[in-house]
Amino acid sequence: MSSLLKNIVRFILFILLQVFVLNQVPPLHQFFVPYLYFLFILWLPFNINRFLLLVIAFVYGFALDAFTGRYGLHSAPCLLIAYLRPFLLNLLIPQETTEQSYIEPSIKSMGWAPYSLYIVLLTFIHNAYLVFIEWLQFGNFIYFLGKVAGVTGISLLLIFITEMLFFRKGKYRTNAA
Amino acid sequence: MKNIFLFIRRFFVFICFIILQVVCVVLLSNSSKTHQAFFAARANEITGKIDKQYSGVRDYLALKKENDKLQQENARLLNMLKSDYEAPDSTIKTVIDTSIRDTLNHPRKYTFLPAKVVGNTVSSQSNYLMLERGSNQGVKKNMSVISPQGIVGVVVEVSGNYSKVMSLLHRNTRVSAIIKKNNSSGDVEWDGTDPHFVLMRKVSKSAQVVKGDTVLTSTYSTYPGFIAVGTVAEIKTDATSNFYVLKIKTATDFFSIQHVYVVENARYEEQTTLANKKDLRNVE
């Protein structure tokens, strides 16, 4: 399957999963909403244009917002992580080797530690910004941090499960693609 | 010109990011009432500040004209002084009537302004009422609103002749309340499910509560103290904490509300400025 087609399928699946499964978990909703959808952005290929990345993130967040009816709520954090992603990746991967040979970020292409750091940081930033833009204030700052930490914990758990379930064989980039 | 293009090219992605973020915020404020109110208030604050500075400058420039006007006014008033009209014969007694708002000089705190309800929702998660009485008729933001039966909400937006009231049936509502019988306090909130009932949290388990007890506003709330909130309909015990969660039947019937009173608190500003002082907040 080509990279483009694969990502289109992911786009649809992630949105459907977030809207119809994760947004409907009632007992958790007293305090936390489990967010997984932004993993799509973290899984986009390395060599994607930075501008294109922003546009994709915006469209993606907008598509999710269309389901929840609050336009902009998810697009804004998506944009933020899409903007920060290239900087973080530049820091985390050795330029001359890995970036050349693998298509997208995964455990195999980056190694356990850098990949976890990449996921944890962006998840935290995403959730902090999302909660902040939802509340528009920090309120009780400890409570804010607790909420963000809780949401991030659940997101990380979900991402971990996803990585285990769908193990991606970090594909090499070939000239044919 | 060349430099501008170079600048734009260099920070192209960043500029796009900022533009898209702004688009998000605009969309968000269009689709969500809470966000709309928040950004409108912030924008008002900023433009208000600039306006104030600008009018300060303008006032200064008009100072001379203003002085002339005041002088004329002074001269006119001086000519009207009683001493100017002293009669040669002082057998006529002059009585000066000085009527102020309250002739007995009672320090009045609350004034009740009647208003008609022209719009009301109960079915959404964040309900609002519209009143046909606005800033021209003395309504201000943050004034509390009560009905003949009990509390109704708080004014959140005001225009010339209308005001928008955040109903008690709003997710962000929080009212400090007490149980009439024994003065034990708690917070009244709405969980967004049934418009007939609100929840009262943080009632200590040591308080003796039975079904049917009356709940009133406490003196800590934005409402005047001891206004009816409702009656206890159900008592739930939260096993994990030391508090009851009481289900309260609202005193006000939000389905048939027609006339309300907007409560003007004469000392509201004084109280909030003192409460919002930086030093005090740090102590907390």
Tab-separated table of C-alpha atoms in Angstrom:
chain	number	residue	atom	x	y	z
A	1	MET	CA	0.000	0.000	0.000
A	2	SER	CA	1.358	3.407	-0.858
A	3	SER	CA	2.093	5.859	1.912
A	4	LEU	CA	-0.592	8.263	0.751
A	5	LEU	CA	-3.323	5.630	0.664
A	6	LYS	CA	-2.247	4.260	4.023
A	7	ASN	CA	-2.459	7.679	5.618
A	8	ILE	CA	-5.875	8.359	4.134
A	9	VAL	CA	-7.153	5.109	5.637
A	10	ARG	CA	-5.569	6.048	8.973
A	11	PHE	CA	-7.153	9.496	8.830
A	12	ILE	CA	-10.608	7.980	8.541
A	13	LEU	CA	-10.063	5.186	11.044
A	14	PHE	CA	-8.607	7.454	13.732
A	15	ILE	CA	-11.454	9.933	13.434
A	16	LEU	CA	-14.108	7.216	13.551
A	17	LEU	CA	-12.410	5.602	16.544
A	18	GLN	CA	-12.165	8.895	18.418
A	19	VAL	CA	-15.706	10.028	17.685
A	20	PHE	CA	-17.667	6.808	17.987
A	21	VAL	CA	-15.671	4.860	20.538
A	22	LEU	CA	-13.425	7.007	22.706
A	23	ASN	CA	-15.732	9.997	22.985
A	24	GLN	CA	-18.512	7.688	24.161
A	25	VAL	CA	-16.873	6.147	27.214
A	26	PRO	CA	-19.228	7.395	29.925
A	27	PRO	CA	-17.623	6.501	33.303
A	28	LEU	CA	-14.371	8.170	32.352
A	29	HIS	CA	-16.154	11.337	31.301
A	30	GLN	CA	-16.613	12.672	34.774
A	31	PHE	CA	-13.042	13.811	34.569
A	32	PHE	CA	-11.096	12.518	31.590
A	33	VAL	CA	-11.704	12.163	27.886
A	34	PRO	CA	-9.426	9.569	26.331
A	35	TYR	CA	-7.705	11.170	23.332
A	36	LEU	CA	-5.926	9.062	20.771
A	37	TYR	CA	-6.718	10.770	17.483
A	38	PHE	CA	-3.612	12.987	17.365
A	39	LEU	CA	-1.437	9.881	16.916
A	40	PHE	CA	-2.261	10.276	13.235
A	41	ILE	CA	-0.178	13.440	13.116
A	42	LEU	CA	2.671	11.851	15.020
A	43	TRP	CA	2.749	8.981	12.532
A	44	LEU	CA	2.939	11.103	9.385
A	45	PRO	CA	6.069	10.532	7.274
A	46	PHE	CA	9.390	12.205	8.063
A	47	ASN	CA	9.928	13.886	4.747
A	48	ILE	CA	6.602	15.714	4.634
A	49	ASN	CA	6.732	19.431	3.848
A	50	ARG	CA	6.312	21.581	6.980
A	51	PHE	CA	3.641	23.716	5.397
A	52	LEU	CA	1.766	20.673	4.145
A	53	LEU	CA	1.995	19.197	7.631
A	54	LEU	CA	0.258	22.260	9.076
A	55	VAL	CA	-2.479	22.091	6.471
A	56	ILE	CA	-3.042	18.384	7.068
A	57	ALA	CA	-3.173	18.934	10.836
A	58	PHE	CA	-5.698	21.719	10.437
A	59	VAL	CA	-7.926	19.717	8.108
A	60	TYR	CA	-7.650	16.717	10.396
A	61	GLY	CA	-8.555	18.671	13.524
A	62	PHE	CA	-11.340	20.387	11.628
A	63	ALA	CA	-12.771	17.039	10.548
A	64	LEU	CA	-12.893	15.925	14.169
A	65	ASP	CA	-14.419	19.233	15.247
A	66	ALA	CA	-17.132	18.771	12.651
A	67	PHE	CA	-18.322	15.770	14.647
A	68	THR	CA	-18.219	17.487	18.016
A	69	GLY	CA	-19.631	20.787	16.751
A	70	ARG	CA	-17.100	23.054	18.427
A	71	TYR	CA	-15.015	24.164	15.468
A	72	GLY	CA	-11.424	24.965	16.304
A	73	LEU	CA	-11.260	23.186	19.639
A	74	HIS	CA	-9.216	20.245	18.366
A	75	SER	CA	-7.715	21.995	15.354
A	76	ALA	CA	-5.714	24.377	17.502
A	77	PRO	CA	-3.803	21.729	19.516
A	78	CYS	CA	-3.337	19.640	16.354
A	79	LEU	CA	-1.726	22.623	14.671
A	80	LEU	CA	0.518	23.223	17.649
A	81	ILE	CA	1.923	19.691	17.691
A	82	ALA	CA	2.216	19.672	13.913
A	83	TYR	CA	4.238	22.869	14.157
A	84	LEU	CA	6.480	21.554	16.932
A	85	ARG	CA	6.955	18.079	15.434
A	86	PRO	CA	9.760	18.855	12.935
A	87	PHE	CA	11.840	20.644	15.587
A	88	LEU	CA	11.526	17.745	17.982
A	89	LEU	CA	12.302	15.170	15.310
A	90	ASN	CA	15.386	17.112	14.245
A	91	LEU	CA	16.625	16.945	17.808
A	92	LEU	CA	15.804	13.313	18.376
A	93	ILE	CA	17.015	11.454	15.302
A	94	PRO	CA	20.542	11.220	13.957
A	95	GLN	CA	20.266	13.127	10.716
A	96	GLU	CA	22.396	11.217	8.261
A	97	THR	CA	21.365	7.651	9.046
A	98	THR	CA	17.786	7.124	10.154
A	99	GLU	CA	15.991	9.865	8.381
A	100	GLN	CA	17.261	8.672	5.081
A	101	SER	CA	16.250	5.071	5.468
A	102	TYR	CA	12.858	4.983	7.205
A	103	ILE	CA	9.567	6.509	6.161
A	104	GLU	CA	7.802	7.453	9.367
A	105	PRO	CA	8.407	7.714	13.132
A	106	SER	CA	8.076	4.380	14.911
A	107	ILE	CA	9.801	2.410	17.613
A	108	LYS	CA	11.932	0.666	15.050
A	109	SER	CA	12.963	3.694	13.063
A	110	MET	CA	13.877	5.883	16.028
A	111	GLY	CA	14.609	3.485	18.858
A	112	TRP	CA	12.681	3.040	22.092
A	113	ALA	CA	13.923	5.990	24.091
A	114	PRO	CA	13.756	8.792	21.489
A	115	TYR	CA	10.423	7.578	20.221
A	116	SER	CA	8.904	7.479	23.728
A	117	LEU	CA	10.242	10.936	24.466
A	118	TYR	CA	8.777	12.199	21.198
A	119	ILE	CA	5.368	10.677	21.982
A	120	VAL	CA	5.266	11.737	25.644
A	121	LEU	CA	6.294	15.332	24.970
A	122	LEU	CA	3.885	15.924	22.116
A	123	THR	CA	1.033	14.159	23.936
A	124	PHE	CA	1.559	16.337	26.967
A	125	ILE	CA	1.741	19.528	24.908
A	126	HIS	CA	-1.341	18.557	22.952
A	127	ASN	CA	-3.423	17.786	26.035
A	128	ALA	CA	-2.234	20.800	27.999
A	129	TYR	CA	-3.131	23.114	25.149
A	130	LEU	CA	-6.453	21.378	24.575
A	131	VAL	CA	-7.487	21.640	28.213
A	132	PHE	CA	-6.282	25.216	28.338
A	133	ILE	CA	-8.209	26.299	25.262
A	134	GLU	CA	-11.276	24.516	26.570
A	135	TRP	CA	-11.164	26.248	29.959
A	136	LEU	CA	-9.485	29.498	28.823
A	137	GLN	CA	-7.870	29.776	32.224
A	138	PHE	CA	-5.601	27.791	34.475
A	139	GLY	CA	-8.036	28.009	37.358
A	140	ASN	CA	-6.591	26.098	40.233
A	141	PHE	CA	-3.211	25.312	38.726
A	142	ILE	CA	-2.772	22.019	40.584
A	143	TYR	CA	-6.177	20.895	39.352
A	144	PHE	CA	-5.222	21.931	35.824
A	145	LEU	CA	-1.991	19.953	35.990
A	146	GLY	CA	-3.825	16.987	37.473
A	147	LYS	CA	-6.338	17.023	34.662
A	148	VAL	CA	-3.643	17.317	32.001
A	149	ALA	CA	-1.572	14.578	33.639
A	150	GLY	CA	-4.590	12.293	33.868
A	151	VAL	CA	-5.598	12.815	30.251
A	152	THR	CA	-1.994	12.381	29.147
A	153	GLY	CA	-1.681	9.155	31.125
A	154	ILE	CA	-4.749	7.692	29.482
A	155	SER	CA	-3.602	8.864	26.037
A	156	LEU	CA	-0.190	7.278	26.566
A	157	LEU	CA	-1.773	4.024	27.670
A	158	LEU	CA	-3.925	4.000	24.545
A	159	ILE	CA	-0.936	4.808	22.336
A	160	PHE	CA	1.049	2.008	23.969
A	161	ILE	CA	-1.771	-0.455	23.323
A	162	THR	CA	-2.055	0.766	19.744
A	163	GLU	CA	1.684	0.342	19.156
A	164	MET	CA	1.533	-3.188	20.546
A	165	LEU	CA	-1.559	-4.170	18.555
A	166	PHE	CA	-0.498	-2.724	15.233
A	167	PHE	CA	3.205	-3.288	15.123
A	168	ARG	CA	4.548	-1.312	12.213
A	169	LYS	CA	7.493	-2.938	10.463
A	170	GLY	CA	9.450	0.287	9.982
A	171	LYS	CA	9.639	0.207	6.223
A	172	TYR	CA	12.713	1.306	4.341
A	173	ARG	CA	12.386	4.094	1.919
A	174	THR	CA	13.017	2.902	-1.605
A	175	ASN	CA	13.663	4.818	-4.759
A	176	ALA	CA	10.586	3.336	-6.344
A	177	ALA	CA	8.145	4.946	-3.928
B	1	MET	CA	10.516	45.591	-0.122
B	2	LYS	CA	12.952	42.814	-0.875
B	3	ASN	CA	13.597	42.429	2.831
B	4	ILE	CA	9.909	42.021	3.532
B	5	PHE	CA	9.678	39.184	1.040
B	6	LEU	CA	12.784	37.609	2.505
B	7	PHE	CA	11.282	37.883	5.970
B	8	ILE	CA	8.028	36.299	4.858
B	9	ARG	CA	9.879	33.489	3.109
B	10	ARG	CA	12.060	32.804	6.089
B	11	PHE	CA	9.187	32.636	8.569
B	12	PHE	CA	6.618	31.294	6.142
B	13	VAL	CA	5.735	28.198	8.167
B	14	PHE	CA	5.577	30.126	11.409
B	15	ILE	CA	3.324	32.752	9.874
B	16	CYS	CA	1.065	30.022	8.511
B	17	PHE	CA	0.957	28.464	11.953
B	18	ILE	CA	-0.068	31.735	13.559
B	19	ILE	CA	-2.682	32.421	10.884
B	20	LEU	CA	-4.212	28.961	11.257
B	21	GLN	CA	-4.254	29.301	15.049
B	22	VAL	CA	-6.106	32.576	14.689
B	23	VAL	CA	-8.560	30.868	12.349
B	24	CYS	CA	-9.094	28.205	15.021
B	25	VAL	CA	-9.782	30.779	17.700
B	26	VAL	CA	-12.205	32.631	15.463
B	27	LEU	CA	-14.032	29.412	14.624
B	28	LEU	CA	-14.101	28.450	18.264
B	29	SER	CA	-15.504	31.773	19.364
B	30	ASN	CA	-18.156	31.518	16.673
B	31	SER	CA	-19.262	28.040	17.624
B	32	SER	CA	-19.129	28.197	21.413
B	33	LYS	CA	-20.985	30.719	23.546
B	34	THR	CA	-18.525	30.469	26.419
B	35	HIS	CA	-15.563	31.175	24.190
B	36	GLN	CA	-17.421	33.972	22.448
B	37	ALA	CA	-18.120	35.682	25.748
B	38	PHE	CA	-14.538	35.205	26.870
B	39	PHE	CA	-12.922	36.679	23.771
B	40	ALA	CA	-15.496	39.464	23.538
B	41	ALA	CA	-14.732	40.443	27.120
B	42	ARG	CA	-10.958	40.391	26.499
B	43	ALA	CA	-11.329	42.428	23.316
B	44	ASN	CA	-13.522	44.912	25.142
B	45	GLU	CA	-10.957	45.238	27.890
B	46	ILE	CA	-8.179	46.060	25.456
B	47	THR	CA	-10.161	48.429	23.271
B	48	GLY	CA	-11.560	50.019	26.407
B	49	LYS	CA	-8.056	50.687	27.697
B	50	ILE	CA	-6.984	52.254	24.399
B	51	ASP	CA	-10.167	54.319	24.298
B	52	LYS	CA	-9.490	55.560	27.796
B	53	GLN	CA	-5.963	56.663	26.904
B	54	TYR	CA	-7.202	58.327	23.757
B	55	SER	CA	-9.979	60.173	25.523
B	56	GLY	CA	-7.463	61.244	28.161
B	57	VAL	CA	-5.370	62.898	25.462
B	58	ARG	CA	-8.423	64.472	23.882
B	59	ASP	CA	-9.617	65.788	27.224
B	60	TYR	CA	-6.241	67.381	27.784
B	61	LEU	CA	-6.323	69.121	24.451
B	62	ALA	CA	-9.815	70.409	25.141
B	63	LEU	CA	-8.848	71.624	28.587
B	64	LYS	CA	-8.837	75.314	27.752
B	65	LYS	CA	-12.261	75.215	26.179
B	66	GLU	CA	-13.524	73.221	29.130
B	67	ASN	CA	-12.106	75.768	31.559
B	68	ASP	CA	-13.857	78.585	29.768
B	69	LYS	CA	-17.088	76.668	29.896
B	70	LEU	CA	-16.699	75.973	33.589
B	71	GLN	CA	-15.978	79.607	34.266
B	72	GLN	CA	-19.142	80.632	32.505
B	73	GLU	CA	-21.069	78.015	34.383
B	74	ASN	CA	-19.597	79.236	37.658
B	75	ALA	CA	-20.550	82.784	36.889
B	76	ARG	CA	-24.083	81.705	36.070
B	77	LEU	CA	-24.388	79.741	39.305
B	78	LEU	CA	-22.859	82.510	41.392
B	79	ASN	CA	-25.585	84.806	40.084
B	80	MET	CA	-28.166	82.387	41.361
B	81	LEU	CA	-26.887	82.277	44.940
B	82	LYS	CA	-29.401	82.866	47.649
B	83	SER	CA	-27.259	85.643	49.057
B	84	ASP	CA	-27.767	87.543	45.841
B	85	TYR	CA	-31.423	87.819	46.573
B	86	GLU	CA	-31.289	89.083	50.089
B	87	ALA	CA	-34.358	91.065	50.703
B	88	PRO	CA	-34.067	94.342	52.608
B	89	ASP	CA	-36.724	93.134	54.957
B	90	SER	CA	-36.050	89.695	56.489
B	91	THR	CA	-39.554	88.756	57.483
B	92	ILE	CA	-39.821	86.234	54.643
B	93	LYS	CA	-38.657	82.772	55.672
B	94	THR	CA	-36.833	80.753	53.040
B	95	VAL	CA	-37.292	76.987	53.177
B	96	ILE	CA	-34.894	74.833	51.223
B	97	ASP	CA	-36.109	71.377	50.377
B	98	THR	CA	-33.233	68.922	50.165
B	99	SER	CA	-34.730	65.563	49.393
B	100	ILE	CA	-32.249	62.721	48.865
B	101	ARG	CA	-33.019	59.212	47.761
B	102	ASP	CA	-33.772	57.891	51.217
B	103	THR	CA	-34.971	60.589	53.544
B	104	LEU	CA	-34.299	58.541	56.673
B	105	ASN	CA	-30.685	57.992	55.632
B	106	HIS	CA	-30.834	54.250	55.894
B	107	PRO	CA	-27.795	52.853	54.102
B	108	ARG	CA	-29.475	50.962	51.313
B	109	LYS	CA	-27.619	47.966	49.852
B	110	TYR	CA	-30.030	46.157	47.536
B	111	THR	CA	-32.407	47.671	45.011
B	112	PHE	CA	-34.778	45.387	43.125
B	113	LEU	CA	-35.380	46.288	39.499
B	114	PRO	CA	-38.363	44.516	37.930
B	115	ALA	CA	-37.828	43.016	34.486
B	116	LYS	CA	-39.795	41.009	31.979
B	117	VAL	CA	-38.445	37.733	30.605
B	118	VAL	CA	-38.470	37.743	26.802
B	119	GLY	CA	-36.414	34.638	26.121
B	120	ASN	CA	-35.648	31.463	28.017
B	121	THR	CA	-34.177	28.016	27.383
B	122	VAL	CA	-34.125	25.000	29.651
B	123	SER	CA	-33.154	22.174	27.322
B	124	SER	CA	-29.504	22.850	26.532
B	125	GLN	CA	-26.417	22.352	28.667
B	126	SER	CA	-25.883	26.082	29.061
B	127	ASN	CA	-29.166	27.905	29.399
B	128	TYR	CA	-29.708	31.633	29.199
B	129	LEU	CA	-32.606	34.029	29.749
B	130	MET	CA	-33.185	37.322	27.992
B	131	LEU	CA	-34.631	40.212	29.983
B	132	GLU	CA	-36.183	43.331	28.539
B	133	ARG	CA	-34.233	45.705	30.684
B	134	GLY	CA	-30.698	46.797	29.903
B	135	SER	CA	-27.952	49.220	30.755
B	136	ASN	CA	-30.193	52.187	29.935
B	137	GLN	CA	-32.444	51.030	32.735
B	138	GLY	CA	-29.673	50.430	35.211
B	139	VAL	CA	-28.781	46.772	34.687
B	140	LYS	CA	-25.093	45.925	34.935
B	141	LYS	CA	-23.016	42.810	34.414
B	142	ASN	CA	-22.800	40.373	37.328
B	143	MET	CA	-26.026	41.514	38.931
B	144	SER	CA	-28.005	38.620	40.304
B	145	VAL	CA	-31.530	37.836	39.150
B	146	ILE	CA	-34.302	36.405	41.304
B	147	SER	CA	-37.900	35.497	40.684
B	148	PRO	CA	-40.747	35.791	43.176
B	149	GLN	CA	-40.161	32.117	44.065
B	150	GLY	CA	-36.380	31.917	44.193
B	151	ILE	CA	-33.081	32.548	42.495
B	152	VAL	CA	-32.806	32.595	38.710
B	153	GLY	CA	-29.288	33.488	37.573
B	154	VAL	CA	-26.634	36.106	36.988
B	155	VAL	CA	-26.465	38.817	34.314
B	156	VAL	CA	-23.604	38.036	31.922
B	157	GLU	CA	-24.131	40.442	29.050
B	158	VAL	CA	-25.904	43.766	28.803
B	159	SER	CA	-26.994	45.872	25.870
B	160	GLY	CA	-29.006	49.074	25.822
B	161	ASN	CA	-32.441	47.641	26.456
B	162	TYR	CA	-31.829	43.916	26.924
B	163	SER	CA	-29.705	41.787	29.162
B	164	LYS	CA	-28.620	38.180	28.985
B	165	VAL	CA	-28.797	36.114	32.126
B	166	MET	CA	-26.840	32.937	32.761
B	167	SER	CA	-29.552	30.708	34.169
B	168	LEU	CA	-29.127	28.614	37.298
B	169	LEU	CA	-29.420	25.767	34.807
B	170	HIS	CA	-25.938	26.327	33.362
B	171	ARG	CA	-22.907	24.085	33.675
B	172	ASN	CA	-20.813	26.944	35.022
B	173	THR	CA	-23.251	27.947	37.709
B	174	ARG	CA	-22.009	27.837	41.262
B	175	VAL	CA	-24.017	29.315	44.113
B	176	SER	CA	-23.069	29.240	47.742
B	177	ALA	CA	-26.091	28.047	49.721
B	178	ILE	CA	-27.173	27.000	53.203
B	179	ILE	CA	-29.784	24.691	54.606
B	180	LYS	CA	-32.329	26.856	56.400
B	181	LYS	CA	-32.774	24.581	59.398
B	182	ASN	CA	-29.198	24.419	60.617
B	183	ASN	CA	-27.206	26.856	58.450
B	184	SER	CA	-24.870	24.164	57.088
B	185	SER	CA	-23.405	25.435	53.872
B	186	GLY	CA	-22.692	23.910	50.476
B	187	ASP	CA	-22.325	24.699	46.805
B	188	VAL	CA	-25.212	24.481	44.378
B	189	GLU	CA	-24.377	23.357	40.844
B	190	TRP	CA	-26.217	21.979	37.866
B	191	ASP	CA	-25.124	18.710	36.295
B	192	GLY	CA	-26.878	19.373	33.003
B	193	THR	CA	-29.376	16.519	33.211
B	194	ASP	CA	-32.779	17.488	34.594
B	195	PRO	CA	-33.951	21.131	34.525
B	196	HIS	CA	-36.169	20.521	37.567
B	197	PHE	CA	-33.268	19.661	39.839
B	198	VAL	CA	-29.886	21.068	40.812
B	199	LEU	CA	-27.201	19.481	42.968
B	200	MET	CA	-25.874	20.752	46.264
B	201	ARG	CA	-22.395	19.509	47.051
B	202	LYS	CA	-20.009	19.883	49.951
B	203	VAL	CA	-22.659	19.525	52.623
B	204	SER	CA	-20.958	18.047	55.647
B	205	LYS	CA	-22.226	14.649	56.765
B	206	SER	CA	-22.500	15.958	60.276
B	207	ALA	CA	-25.388	18.161	59.152
B	208	GLN	CA	-28.787	16.635	59.741
B	209	VAL	CA	-30.725	16.741	56.517
B	210	VAL	CA	-34.086	15.247	55.654
B	211	LYS	CA	-36.136	15.307	52.509
B	212	GLY	CA	-38.092	18.526	52.130
B	213	ASP	CA	-35.639	20.814	53.917
B	214	THR	CA	-35.470	24.309	52.489
B	215	VAL	CA	-32.257	25.544	50.903
B	216	LEU	CA	-31.495	29.277	50.848
B	217	THR	CA	-28.693	31.350	49.369
B	218	SER	CA	-25.938	32.095	51.821
B	219	THR	CA	-24.550	35.531	52.492
B	220	TYR	CA	-21.333	34.576	50.676
B	221	SER	CA	-23.097	34.263	47.361
B	222	THR	CA	-23.593	36.960	44.746
B	223	TYR	CA	-27.275	36.868	45.623
B	224	PRO	CA	-28.709	38.669	48.602
B	225	GLY	CA	-28.685	36.268	51.527
B	226	PHE	CA	-31.560	33.942	52.435
B	227	ILE	CA	-33.353	33.789	49.083
B	228	ALA	CA	-34.944	30.447	48.299
B	229	VAL	CA	-32.982	28.022	46.113
B	230	GLY	CA	-35.252	25.016	46.494
B	231	THR	CA	-36.117	22.027	48.630
B	232	VAL	CA	-34.181	18.834	49.194
B	233	ALA	CA	-35.611	16.060	47.026
B	234	GLU	CA	-33.053	13.319	47.453
B	235	ILE	CA	-30.086	12.686	49.707
B	236	LYS	CA	-27.122	10.798	48.282
B	237	THR	CA	-24.114	9.818	50.321
B	238	ASP	CA	-20.779	10.004	48.646
B	239	ALA	CA	-18.873	7.062	50.094
B	240	THR	CA	-15.482	8.449	49.140
B	241	SER	CA	-15.781	11.760	50.912
B	242	ASN	CA	-17.204	13.315	54.002
B	243	PHE	CA	-19.955	15.152	52.156
B	244	TYR	CA	-23.533	14.643	51.117
B	245	VAL	CA	-24.695	15.277	47.589
B	246	LEU	CA	-28.217	16.670	47.790
B	247	LYS	CA	-30.604	16.735	44.879
B	248	ILE	CA	-32.567	19.965	45.107
B	249	LYS	CA	-35.887	20.733	43.493
B	250	THR	CA	-35.557	24.320	42.295
B	251	ALA	CA	-37.897	26.836	43.873
B	252	THR	CA	-38.173	28.754	40.630
B	253	ASP	CA	-40.189	27.065	37.915
B	254	PHE	CA	-37.938	27.689	34.944
B	255	PHE	CA	-40.595	26.432	32.553
B	256	SER	CA	-43.077	29.221	33.216
B	257	ILE	CA	-40.917	32.144	34.308
B	258	GLN	CA	-42.356	35.517	33.287
B	259	HIS	CA	-41.281	38.288	35.630
B	260	VAL	CA	-38.039	38.575	37.537
B	261	TYR	CA	-36.148	41.113	39.615
B	262	VAL	CA	-32.617	42.191	38.850
B	263	VAL	CA	-30.859	42.876	42.135
B	264	GLU	CA	-28.650	45.921	42.247
B	265	ASN	CA	-26.041	45.648	44.970
B	266	ALA	CA	-24.832	49.144	45.803
B	267	ARG	CA	-21.623	47.863	47.349
B	268	TYR	CA	-20.791	45.169	44.781
B	269	GLU	CA	-17.887	47.010	43.178
B	270	GLU	CA	-16.337	47.949	46.479
B	271	GLN	CA	-16.514	44.347	47.603
B	272	THR	CA	-15.060	42.853	44.417
B	273	THR	CA	-12.224	45.362	44.154
B	274	LEU	CA	-11.218	44.535	47.691
B	275	ALA	CA	-11.536	40.810	47.039
B	276	ASN	CA	-9.474	41.014	43.849
B	277	LYS	CA	-6.606	42.945	45.364
B	278	LYS	CA	-3.328	41.282	44.419
B	279	ASP	CA	-1.900	41.151	47.939
B	280	LEU	CA	-4.902	39.360	49.343
B	281	ARG	CA	-4.837	36.745	46.627
B	282	ASN	CA	-1.242	35.892	47.354
B	283	VAL	CA	-2.049	35.225	50.964
B	284	GLU	CA	-4.348	32.387	49.983
